[in-house]
Amino acid sequence: MSESKTVVIGVCGGIAVYKALDVISRLKKQNVNVHVIMTKSATEFVTPLSFQSLSQNMVVTDMFAEPKAWEIQHISLAKKADVMAIIPATANIIGKVANGIADDMLSTTIMATHAKVIFAPAMNTNMYNNPIVQSNISKLKEFGYDFICPASGRLACGDVGDGKLQETDIIAEQILSALNSNKDLQGKKVLVTAGPTISKIDPVRYITNGSSGKTGYAIAKEARDRGAKVTLISGPTNLKKPVGIEVINIETNEEMHESVMKHFDDSDIVVKSAAVADYKIKCYSNEKIKKNDGALNLEFIRDNDILKELGSLKKNQILVGFAAESHNLIENAKGKLDKKNLDYIVANNITESGAGFRCDTNKVSIIKRDKTVIPLEVMTKKKVAEKLFDIINEDIK
Ligand SMILES: Cc1cc2nc3c(=O)[nH]c(=O)nc-3n(C[C@H](O)[C@H](O)[C@H](O)COP(=O)(O)O)c2cc1C
C-alpha cells in the first residue's frame, strides 16, 4: 500500500483473541497504520502489551483514562480510521452495537465512526446460531456493517459447527480490500483466467506447465478491490480462493474453453493470464499405460486457441492477453497482439531474474493496441495488476 492508511482494530473478549495479533502483523507488513482498542474482557485473555508491540501504537482500553494528548480518544480514533475491524467480535459487542449501546471505548468508537466497520465474529456454535445473535447480525448488515462469515470446524469448547474465527489471512485480505478507496472499476464485470491447464495422458498421468496462478489471482483481487464484479476461472493452483470473487475451477483446455465462452459475452474486461496448454494428447488412454522396457512415444495435437477465438468474437470487451517469451519478447508480443485482435498484451521475458512463473515479482512490458510499449521495472505481481488497470482506466477515460 503506497500511502499509509489507518485501521482501528477492536479486540473483544473471546478465546480467538490471540488471532487478532496475526491479522495486525499482516496489516503492518502492508504498511498499514494500526491502532488497537481492547475491551476490558479482552485484556483478561491477552495483555495490551502484545498488541502495543505489534501495532507500534498505544493500546486504548479505558474510556476514562487520562488522555495522553488533548484529544478525545474515542472521537479521534473514530476519525482516524479508514476502516475499523472487530476481531474477534463477541456476541456481546454485536448485541451492543445493534442496540445502540455505547458503554465502553470500543462500542463508543464504533458508534462515532464514519469508516467502514467489519465484524469478524467468533463464538460457540449455539451462541452464533442463537436467533437473537442472528437477528442482531441481520440488523447490523442492514445498517451497512460488514461481516466476515465465521468458519465451521472444531471450536475451543469442543463443539463442532459454525462460529470459528475465519482464517487470519482471509480477514486481513478483506480489510486490505476495504482500504482501497479507488473504485474506478465499479459496475464493471471482469473475467480473469489464471494458472495452468493439464492435458491428460491416462487416468493417472498428465502434462502441465509451471504456472503458479499468482499473476491471475493478483489481477482478480485488484479488480475486486477497485469495485468490479470478478469471475476467476482457475486451473489447478495451490492458491487460496480469494474472498468476494466467483472462482470456477477447471483442469483442461476444453473446460477452460467452455467456461470462458459462457462468461465472455457478459464481461467488460477479459484478462487471459492463464497458461493454457497449446497441445493435447492425440489418443487419451482410458486405462493406465503399462510400463515396458522401450521408449514411450506420445503424439500431441493442437488444442483450442481460446484467446484467438475471443479476439474474433470480441464486441465491446477489452481483451488483454499475456505473452511469456524467452526471446524476441516485444516483437513476438506485438505479433500476438495483432494476430489475436487484442487491446493490450502483457509481455514478460521468463528468462529474466525477478520475472516468470513461480516468483512473487515480475518484469513486464504492457503493449497497447497502437503498439505503444510501456516497460515496467521489476515489481510485485500485485503492483503489475495495479499498473495494468491504471493504464486501461486511463485509456477508457
Ligand atoms: C474463557 C472464555 C471464553 C470466551 N469466549 C467467547 C467467544 O469466543 N465469543 C464470545 O462471544 N464470547 C466469549 N466469551 C464471553 C465473553 O467474554 C463475554 O460475553 C464478555 O462480556 C465479552 O465482552 P466484550 O464483548 O466487551 O469483549 C468467553 C468467556 C470466557 C470466560
CSV table of C-alpha atoms and ligand atoms in Angstrom, one decimal:
chain,number,residue,atom,x,y,z
A,1,MET,CA,0.0,0.0,0.0
A,2,SER,CA,1.7,3.2,-1.2
A,3,GLU,CA,0.1,5.9,1.0
A,4,SER,CA,-0.3,4.7,4.6
A,5,LYS,CA,-3.9,4.1,5.7
A,6,THR,CA,-5.2,3.6,9.2
A,7,VAL,CA,-7.1,0.6,10.5
A,8,VAL,CA,-8.6,0.6,14.0
A,9,ILE,CA,-8.8,-3.0,15.4
A,10,GLY,CA,-11.4,-3.6,18.1
A,11,VAL,CA,-10.4,-6.6,20.2
A,12,CYS,CA,-13.1,-8.4,22.3
A,13,GLY,CA,-13.0,-11.0,25.0
A,14,GLY,CA,-13.2,-14.2,23.1
A,15,ILE,CA,-11.0,-17.3,23.0
A,16,ALA,CA,-9.8,-16.4,19.5
A,17,VAL,CA,-8.4,-13.1,20.7
A,18,TYR,CA,-4.7,-14.1,20.1
A,19,LYS,CA,-5.5,-14.5,16.4
A,20,ALA,CA,-6.1,-10.7,16.1
A,21,LEU,CA,-2.3,-10.4,16.6
A,22,ASP,CA,-1.7,-12.3,13.4
A,23,VAL,CA,-4.1,-10.0,11.4
A,24,ILE,CA,-2.3,-6.9,12.8
A,25,SER,CA,1.1,-8.4,11.8
A,26,ARG,CA,-0.2,-9.0,8.2
A,27,LEU,CA,-1.6,-5.4,8.0
A,28,LYS,CA,1.7,-3.9,9.3
A,29,LYS,CA,3.6,-5.8,6.6
A,30,GLN,CA,1.4,-4.0,4.1
A,31,ASN,CA,2.4,-0.6,5.6
A,32,VAL,CA,-0.9,-0.1,7.3
A,33,ASN,CA,-1.1,2.2,10.4
A,34,VAL,CA,-2.8,0.2,13.1
A,35,HIS,CA,-4.5,1.3,16.3
A,36,VAL,CA,-6.0,-1.1,18.8
A,37,ILE,CA,-8.9,-0.8,21.2
A,38,MET,CA,-9.3,-3.7,23.6
A,39,THR,CA,-12.4,-4.3,25.7
A,40,LYS,CA,-11.9,-4.9,29.4
A,41,SER,CA,-12.8,-8.6,28.8
A,42,ALA,CA,-10.2,-8.9,26.0
A,43,THR,CA,-7.5,-7.8,28.5
A,44,GLU,CA,-8.4,-10.9,30.6
A,45,PHE,CA,-7.2,-13.1,27.7
A,46,VAL,CA,-4.1,-11.2,26.4
A,47,THR,CA,-2.2,-8.2,27.7
A,48,PRO,CA,-2.3,-4.9,25.8
A,49,LEU,CA,1.5,-5.2,25.6
A,50,SER,CA,1.4,-7.7,22.8
A,51,PHE,CA,-0.9,-5.5,20.8
A,52,GLN,CA,1.1,-2.5,21.6
A,53,SER,CA,4.3,-4.1,20.4
A,54,LEU,CA,2.8,-5.3,17.2
A,55,SER,CA,0.8,-2.2,16.3
A,56,GLN,CA,3.6,0.1,17.5
A,57,ASN,CA,0.9,2.3,19.0
A,58,MET,CA,-0.5,2.7,22.5
A,59,VAL,CA,-3.4,0.4,23.1
A,60,VAL,CA,-6.6,2.0,24.3
A,61,THR,CA,-8.6,0.1,26.9
A,62,ASP,CA,-10.2,2.7,29.2
A,63,MET,CA,-12.6,5.4,28.1
A,64,PHE,CA,-11.9,7.5,31.2
A,65,ALA,CA,-8.1,7.2,31.3
A,66,GLU,CA,-6.3,10.5,31.4
A,67,PRO,CA,-5.7,11.3,27.7
A,68,LYS,CA,-2.0,11.5,26.6
A,69,ALA,CA,-2.7,14.5,24.4
A,70,TRP,CA,-5.6,16.9,24.3
A,71,GLU,CA,-7.8,14.9,22.1
A,72,ILE,CA,-10.9,12.9,22.9
A,73,GLN,CA,-9.7,9.4,22.2
A,74,HIS,CA,-12.9,7.7,21.0
A,75,ILE,CA,-13.6,10.6,18.6
A,76,SER,CA,-10.0,10.9,17.5
A,77,LEU,CA,-9.7,7.1,16.7
A,78,ALA,CA,-13.2,7.2,15.1
A,79,LYS,CA,-12.0,10.0,12.8
A,80,LYS,CA,-8.5,8.5,12.1
A,81,ALA,CA,-9.9,5.1,11.0
A,82,ASP,CA,-10.1,4.4,7.3
A,83,VAL,CA,-11.5,1.0,8.3
A,84,MET,CA,-12.5,-0.5,11.7
A,85,ALA,CA,-12.3,-4.3,12.2
A,86,ILE,CA,-13.6,-6.1,15.2
A,87,ILE,CA,-11.6,-9.3,15.8
A,88,PRO,CA,-12.9,-11.4,17.4
A,89,ALA,CA,-16.4,-9.9,17.6
A,90,THR,CA,-18.2,-11.4,20.6
A,91,ALA,CA,-21.9,-11.9,20.8
A,92,ASN,CA,-21.8,-9.1,23.3
A,93,ILE,CA,-20.3,-6.4,21.1
A,94,ILE,CA,-22.6,-7.4,18.2
A,95,GLY,CA,-25.6,-7.1,20.5
A,96,LYS,CA,-24.5,-3.8,22.0
A,97,VAL,CA,-23.9,-2.1,18.6
A,98,ALA,CA,-27.1,-3.5,17.2
A,99,ASN,CA,-29.0,-1.9,20.0
A,100,GLY,CA,-27.2,1.4,20.2
A,101,ILE,CA,-25.3,0.7,23.5
A,102,ALA,CA,-22.1,2.7,23.8
A,103,ASP,CA,-20.7,2.0,27.2
A,104,ASP,CA,-17.0,1.5,26.7
A,105,MET,CA,-14.3,2.7,24.4
A,106,LEU,CA,-14.9,0.1,21.6
A,107,SER,CA,-18.7,0.4,21.3
A,108,THR,CA,-18.4,4.2,21.5
A,109,THR,CA,-15.8,4.4,18.8
A,110,ILE,CA,-17.8,2.1,16.5
A,111,MET,CA,-20.8,4.4,17.1
A,112,ALA,CA,-18.8,7.5,16.4
A,113,THR,CA,-17.0,6.5,13.2
A,114,HIS,CA,-17.9,7.1,9.6
A,115,ALA,CA,-15.4,4.5,8.4
A,116,LYS,CA,-16.4,1.0,7.2
A,117,VAL,CA,-16.8,-1.3,10.1
A,118,ILE,CA,-16.1,-5.1,9.6
A,119,PHE,CA,-17.1,-7.6,12.3
A,120,ALA,CA,-15.3,-11.0,12.4
A,121,PRO,CA,-17.5,-13.0,14.8
A,122,ALA,CA,-16.2,-15.9,16.8
A,123,MET,CA,-18.2,-17.8,19.4
A,124,ASN,CA,-19.6,-21.1,20.4
A,125,THR,CA,-21.9,-22.6,17.7
A,126,ASN,CA,-25.0,-22.4,19.9
A,127,MET,CA,-24.3,-18.8,20.6
A,128,TYR,CA,-23.7,-18.0,17.0
A,129,ASN,CA,-26.9,-19.8,15.9
A,130,ASN,CA,-28.9,-18.2,18.6
A,131,PRO,CA,-31.8,-16.3,16.8
A,132,ILE,CA,-31.0,-13.2,18.9
A,133,VAL,CA,-27.4,-13.1,17.7
A,134,GLN,CA,-28.5,-13.8,14.1
A,135,SER,CA,-31.1,-11.1,14.3
A,136,ASN,CA,-28.5,-8.6,15.6
A,137,ILE,CA,-26.2,-9.5,12.7
A,138,SER,CA,-29.0,-9.1,10.2
A,139,LYS,CA,-29.9,-5.7,11.7
A,140,LEU,CA,-26.2,-4.5,11.5
A,141,LYS,CA,-25.9,-5.7,7.9
A,142,GLU,CA,-29.0,-3.7,7.0
A,143,PHE,CA,-27.2,-0.6,8.6
A,144,GLY,CA,-24.2,-1.2,6.3
A,145,TYR,CA,-21.9,-3.0,8.6
A,146,ASP,CA,-19.8,-5.8,7.0
A,147,PHE,CA,-19.4,-9.3,8.4
A,148,ILE,CA,-16.7,-11.9,7.8
A,149,CYS,CA,-18.5,-15.2,8.0
A,150,PRO,CA,-17.0,-17.4,10.7
A,151,ALA,CA,-15.7,-20.8,9.6
A,152,SER,CA,-17.0,-24.2,10.5
A,153,GLY,CA,-14.9,-26.6,12.5
A,154,ARG,CA,-13.9,-27.8,15.9
A,155,LEU,CA,-14.3,-24.9,18.4
A,156,ALA,CA,-12.2,-24.3,21.5
A,157,CYS,CA,-15.1,-25.6,23.7
A,158,GLY,CA,-15.0,-28.9,21.8
A,159,ASP,CA,-18.2,-28.4,19.9
A,160,VAL,CA,-18.2,-28.8,16.1
A,161,GLY,CA,-20.0,-26.3,13.9
A,162,ASP,CA,-20.1,-22.6,12.8
A,163,GLY,CA,-18.5,-19.9,15.0
A,164,LYS,CA,-14.8,-20.4,14.4
A,165,LEU,CA,-13.0,-17.2,13.7
A,166,GLN,CA,-12.3,-17.0,9.9
A,167,GLU,CA,-8.7,-17.6,8.9
A,168,THR,CA,-6.5,-14.6,9.6
A,169,ASP,CA,-5.2,-14.3,6.0
A,170,ILE,CA,-8.8,-14.0,4.8
A,171,ILE,CA,-9.6,-11.4,7.4
A,172,ALA,CA,-6.5,-9.4,6.5
A,173,GLU,CA,-7.4,-9.6,2.8
A,174,GLN,CA,-10.9,-8.3,3.4
A,175,ILE,CA,-9.6,-5.4,5.5
A,176,LEU,CA,-7.0,-4.5,2.8
A,177,SER,CA,-9.6,-4.7,0.1
A,178,ALA,CA,-11.9,-2.3,2.1
A,179,LEU,CA,-9.0,0.1,2.4
A,180,ASN,CA,-8.8,0.5,-1.4
A,181,SER,CA,-10.7,3.7,-2.0
A,182,ASN,CA,-10.1,3.7,-5.7
A,183,LYS,CA,-13.3,2.2,-7.1
A,184,ASP,CA,-12.7,3.0,-10.7
A,185,LEU,CA,-14.0,-0.4,-11.8
A,186,GLN,CA,-17.3,-0.1,-10.0
A,187,GLY,CA,-20.1,-1.5,-12.1
A,188,LYS,CA,-17.7,-3.4,-14.5
A,189,LYS,CA,-17.6,-7.1,-14.9
A,190,VAL,CA,-14.1,-8.5,-15.1
A,191,LEU,CA,-13.3,-12.0,-16.3
A,192,VAL,CA,-9.8,-13.3,-15.4
A,193,THR,CA,-8.2,-16.6,-16.2
A,194,ALA,CA,-5.3,-18.0,-14.1
A,195,GLY,CA,-3.0,-20.9,-13.6
A,196,PRO,CA,-2.0,-23.8,-15.8
A,197,THR,CA,-4.2,-26.3,-17.6
A,198,ILE,CA,-3.5,-30.0,-17.7
A,199,SER,CA,-3.5,-32.4,-20.7
A,200,LYS,CA,-4.4,-35.9,-19.6
A,201,ILE,CA,-2.5,-38.9,-20.9
A,202,ASP,CA,-4.2,-41.7,-19.0
A,203,PRO,CA,-6.3,-41.9,-15.7
A,204,VAL,CA,-3.2,-41.1,-13.6
A,205,ARG,CA,-0.8,-39.1,-15.8
A,206,TYR,CA,-1.0,-35.7,-17.4
A,207,ILE,CA,1.3,-33.0,-18.6
A,208,THR,CA,1.1,-29.4,-17.5
A,209,ASN,CA,3.3,-26.3,-17.1
A,210,GLY,CA,4.8,-24.4,-14.2
A,211,SER,CA,2.3,-21.6,-13.9
A,212,SER,CA,1.5,-20.8,-10.3
A,213,GLY,CA,-1.5,-18.7,-11.0
A,214,LYS,CA,-0.1,-15.8,-8.9
A,215,THR,CA,-0.4,-13.2,-11.6
A,216,GLY,CA,-4.0,-14.0,-12.4
A,217,TYR,CA,-5.0,-14.1,-8.8
A,218,ALA,CA,-3.4,-10.7,-8.2
A,219,ILE,CA,-5.2,-9.3,-11.2
A,220,ALA,CA,-8.6,-10.7,-10.0
A,221,LYS,CA,-8.1,-9.3,-6.5
A,222,GLU,CA,-7.0,-5.9,-7.8
A,223,ALA,CA,-10.2,-5.7,-10.0
A,224,ARG,CA,-12.3,-6.7,-7.0
A,225,ASP,CA,-10.7,-4.1,-4.8
A,226,ARG,CA,-11.4,-1.5,-7.4
A,227,GLY,CA,-15.1,-2.4,-7.3
A,228,ALA,CA,-15.5,-4.8,-10.2
A,229,LYS,CA,-17.6,-7.9,-10.1
A,230,VAL,CA,-15.0,-10.5,-10.8
A,231,THR,CA,-15.1,-14.1,-12.1
A,232,LEU,CA,-11.9,-16.0,-11.9
A,233,ILE,CA,-11.5,-19.2,-14.0
A,234,SER,CA,-8.6,-21.0,-12.5
A,235,GLY,CA,-6.5,-24.1,-13.4
A,236,PRO,CA,-5.1,-26.2,-10.6
A,237,THR,CA,-3.0,-24.0,-8.2
A,238,ASN,CA,-2.0,-24.0,-4.6
A,239,LEU,CA,-3.5,-20.6,-4.0
A,240,LYS,CA,-6.4,-19.8,-1.6
A,241,LYS,CA,-9.8,-18.9,-3.0
A,242,PRO,CA,-9.9,-15.1,-2.8
A,243,VAL,CA,-12.8,-13.6,-0.9
A,244,GLY,CA,-15.5,-11.7,-2.8
A,245,ILE,CA,-14.7,-13.4,-6.2
A,246,GLU,CA,-16.6,-16.1,-8.0
A,247,VAL,CA,-14.0,-18.8,-8.6
A,248,ILE,CA,-14.6,-21.5,-11.2
A,249,ASN,CA,-12.1,-24.4,-11.1
A,250,ILE,CA,-11.2,-26.2,-14.3
A,251,GLU,CA,-8.4,-28.6,-15.3
A,252,THR,CA,-8.2,-28.9,-19.1
A,253,ASN,CA,-8.1,-26.5,-22.0
A,254,GLU,CA,-11.5,-27.9,-23.0
A,255,GLU,CA,-13.0,-27.0,-19.6
A,256,MET,CA,-11.4,-23.6,-19.7
A,257,HIS,CA,-12.8,-23.0,-23.2
A,258,GLU,CA,-16.3,-23.9,-22.2
A,259,SER,CA,-16.2,-21.8,-19.1
A,260,VAL,CA,-14.7,-18.7,-20.8
A,261,MET,CA,-17.2,-18.9,-23.6
A,262,LYS,CA,-20.0,-19.0,-21.1
A,263,HIS,CA,-18.9,-15.8,-19.4
A,264,PHE,CA,-17.4,-13.8,-22.3
A,265,ASP,CA,-20.5,-12.0,-23.7
A,266,ASP,CA,-21.4,-10.7,-20.2
A,267,SER,CA,-17.9,-9.3,-19.5
A,268,ASP,CA,-16.5,-5.8,-19.9
A,269,ILE,CA,-12.8,-6.6,-19.4
A,270,VAL,CA,-11.3,-10.0,-20.0
A,271,VAL,CA,-7.7,-10.7,-18.8
A,272,LYS,CA,-6.4,-14.1,-20.1
A,273,SER,CA,-3.4,-14.7,-17.9
A,274,ALA,CA,-3.7,-18.4,-17.6
A,275,ALA,CA,-1.0,-20.6,-19.2
A,276,VAL,CA,-3.4,-22.7,-21.3
A,277,ALA,CA,-1.9,-25.8,-22.9
A,278,ASP,CA,-1.5,-25.4,-26.7
A,279,TYR,CA,-1.4,-29.1,-27.3
A,280,LYS,CA,-3.3,-32.1,-26.1
A,281,ILE,CA,-2.6,-35.9,-26.3
A,282,LYS,CA,-4.0,-37.3,-29.5
A,283,CYS,CA,-5.1,-40.6,-28.0
A,284,TYR,CA,-6.1,-40.5,-24.4
A,285,SER,CA,-5.8,-44.0,-22.9
A,286,ASN,CA,-8.7,-45.0,-20.7
A,287,GLU,CA,-6.5,-47.5,-19.0
A,288,LYS,CA,-3.2,-46.7,-17.2
A,289,ILE,CA,-0.4,-47.1,-19.8
A,290,LYS,CA,1.7,-50.1,-18.8
A,291,LYS,CA,5.4,-49.6,-18.2
A,292,ASN,CA,7.7,-51.6,-20.5
A,293,ASP,CA,11.4,-51.5,-21.3
A,294,GLY,CA,11.2,-49.5,-24.5
A,295,ALA,CA,10.5,-45.7,-25.1
A,296,LEU,CA,7.1,-44.3,-24.8
A,297,ASN,CA,6.0,-42.1,-27.7
A,298,LEU,CA,3.1,-39.7,-27.3
A,299,GLU,CA,1.6,-37.7,-30.1
A,300,PHE,CA,0.2,-34.3,-29.4
A,301,ILE,CA,-2.3,-32.3,-31.4
A,302,ARG,CA,-3.3,-28.6,-31.3
A,303,ASP,CA,-5.9,-27.7,-28.7
A,304,ASN,CA,-8.3,-24.7,-28.7
A,305,ASP,CA,-6.7,-21.3,-29.1
A,306,ILE,CA,-9.1,-19.6,-26.7
A,307,LEU,CA,-7.5,-16.1,-26.9
A,308,LYS,CA,-7.7,-16.1,-30.7
A,309,GLU,CA,-11.3,-17.2,-30.6
A,310,LEU,CA,-12.2,-14.4,-28.1
A,311,GLY,CA,-10.4,-11.9,-30.4
A,312,SER,CA,-12.6,-12.9,-33.3
A,313,LEU,CA,-15.8,-12.8,-31.2
A,314,LYS,CA,-15.0,-9.6,-29.4
A,315,LYS,CA,-17.6,-6.8,-29.5
A,316,ASN,CA,-17.2,-4.1,-26.8
A,317,GLN,CA,-15.0,-6.2,-24.4
A,318,ILE,CA,-11.5,-5.0,-23.6
A,319,LEU,CA,-9.3,-8.1,-24.2
A,320,VAL,CA,-5.9,-8.5,-22.5
A,321,GLY,CA,-3.5,-11.3,-23.4
A,322,PHE,CA,-0.2,-12.4,-22.0
A,323,ALA,CA,2.9,-13.4,-23.8
A,324,ALA,CA,5.6,-15.3,-21.8
A,325,GLU,CA,8.6,-15.4,-24.1
A,326,SER,CA,12.2,-16.4,-23.8
A,327,HIS,CA,13.4,-14.4,-26.9
A,328,ASN,CA,12.4,-11.5,-29.2
A,329,LEU,CA,9.9,-10.5,-26.5
A,330,ILE,CA,8.5,-7.3,-27.8
A,331,GLU,CA,8.5,-8.3,-31.4
A,332,ASN,CA,6.7,-11.6,-30.7
A,333,ALA,CA,4.3,-9.9,-28.3
A,334,LYS,CA,3.3,-7.3,-30.9
A,335,GLY,CA,2.7,-10.1,-33.4
A,336,LYS,CA,0.4,-11.9,-31.0
A,337,LEU,CA,-1.4,-8.6,-30.2
A,338,ASP,CA,-2.3,-8.3,-34.0
A,339,LYS,CA,-2.9,-12.0,-34.7
A,340,LYS,CA,-5.3,-12.3,-31.8
A,341,ASN,CA,-7.0,-8.9,-32.1
A,342,LEU,CA,-6.1,-7.9,-28.5
A,343,ASP,CA,-6.4,-4.5,-26.9
A,344,TYR,CA,-3.4,-5.0,-24.6
A,345,ILE,CA,-0.7,-7.6,-24.2
A,346,VAL,CA,1.4,-8.0,-21.1
A,347,ALA,CA,4.8,-9.3,-22.3
A,348,ASN,CA,7.3,-10.9,-19.9
A,349,ASN,CA,10.6,-12.5,-20.6
A,350,ILE,CA,10.6,-15.6,-18.5
A,351,THR,CA,14.4,-15.8,-18.5
A,352,GLU,CA,15.0,-12.5,-16.7
A,353,SER,CA,15.6,-12.5,-13.0
A,354,GLY,CA,12.7,-11.5,-10.9
A,355,ALA,CA,10.3,-12.5,-13.6
A,356,GLY,CA,8.4,-15.6,-14.5
A,357,PHE,CA,6.0,-18.3,-13.3
A,358,ARG,CA,6.5,-19.0,-9.6
A,359,CYS,CA,8.0,-15.9,-8.1
A,360,ASP,CA,6.1,-13.1,-6.4
A,361,THR,CA,7.6,-10.4,-8.7
A,362,ASN,CA,7.6,-9.9,-12.5
A,363,LYS,CA,9.2,-7.7,-15.0
A,364,VAL,CA,6.8,-6.9,-17.8
A,365,SER,CA,6.1,-4.5,-20.7
A,366,ILE,CA,2.5,-3.6,-21.4
A,367,ILE,CA,1.8,-3.1,-25.1
A,368,LYS,CA,-1.2,-1.2,-26.3
A,369,ARG,CA,-3.2,-1.8,-29.4
A,370,ASP,CA,-1.4,1.2,-31.1
A,371,LYS,CA,1.9,-0.6,-30.3
A,372,THR,CA,3.0,1.8,-27.6
A,373,VAL,CA,5.3,-0.1,-25.3
A,374,ILE,CA,5.2,0.7,-21.6
A,375,PRO,CA,8.2,-1.0,-20.0
A,376,LEU,CA,7.9,-1.6,-16.2
A,377,GLU,CA,10.5,-2.3,-13.6
A,378,VAL,CA,10.7,-5.5,-11.6
A,379,MET,CA,7.7,-5.2,-9.2
A,380,THR,CA,5.3,-7.4,-7.3
A,381,LYS,CA,2.6,-9.1,-9.2
A,382,LYS,CA,0.1,-7.0,-7.2
A,383,LYS,CA,1.8,-3.9,-8.5
A,384,VAL,CA,1.7,-5.2,-12.1
A,385,ALA,CA,-2.0,-5.7,-11.7
A,386,GLU,CA,-2.4,-2.1,-10.4
A,387,LYS,CA,-0.4,-0.7,-13.3
A,388,LEU,CA,-2.5,-2.7,-15.8
A,389,PHE,CA,-5.8,-1.4,-14.6
A,390,ASP,CA,-4.3,2.2,-14.2
A,391,ILE,CA,-3.4,2.0,-17.9
A,392,ILE,CA,-6.8,0.5,-19.0
A,393,ASN,CA,-8.8,3.1,-17.0
A,394,GLU,CA,-6.7,6.0,-18.3
A,395,ASP,CA,-7.5,4.9,-21.9
A,396,ILE,CA,-11.2,4.3,-21.1
A,397,LYS,CA,-11.4,7.9,-19.8
B,1,LIG,C1,-12.8,-18.5,28.5
B,1,LIG,C2,-13.9,-17.6,27.9
B,1,LIG,C3,-14.0,-17.7,26.5
B,1,LIG,C4,-15.0,-16.9,25.9
B,1,LIG,N1,-15.1,-17.0,24.5
B,1,LIG,C5,-16.0,-16.2,23.9
B,1,LIG,C6,-16.1,-16.2,22.5
B,1,LIG,O1,-15.4,-16.9,21.8
B,1,LIG,N2,-17.1,-15.5,21.9
B,1,LIG,C7,-18.0,-14.7,22.6
B,1,LIG,O2,-18.8,-14.1,22.0
B,1,LIG,N3,-17.9,-14.7,24.0
B,1,LIG,C8,-16.9,-15.4,24.6
B,1,LIG,N4,-16.8,-15.3,26.0
B,1,LIG,C9,-17.8,-14.5,26.7
B,1,LIG,C10,-17.3,-13.0,26.7
B,1,LIG,O3,-16.0,-12.9,27.2
B,1,LIG,C11,-18.3,-12.2,27.4
B,1,LIG,O4,-19.6,-12.2,26.8
B,1,LIG,C12,-17.8,-10.7,27.6
B,1,LIG,O5,-18.8,-10.0,28.3
B,1,LIG,C13,-17.5,-10.1,26.3
B,1,LIG,O6,-17.1,-8.8,26.5
B,1,LIG,P1,-16.6,-7.8,25.3
B,1,LIG,O7,-17.6,-8.0,24.2
B,1,LIG,O8,-16.7,-6.5,25.9
B,1,LIG,O9,-15.2,-8.2,25.0
B,1,LIG,C14,-15.9,-16.1,26.6
B,1,LIG,C15,-15.7,-16.1,28.0
B,1,LIG,C16,-14.7,-16.8,28.6
B,1,LIG,C17,-14.6,-16.7,30.1
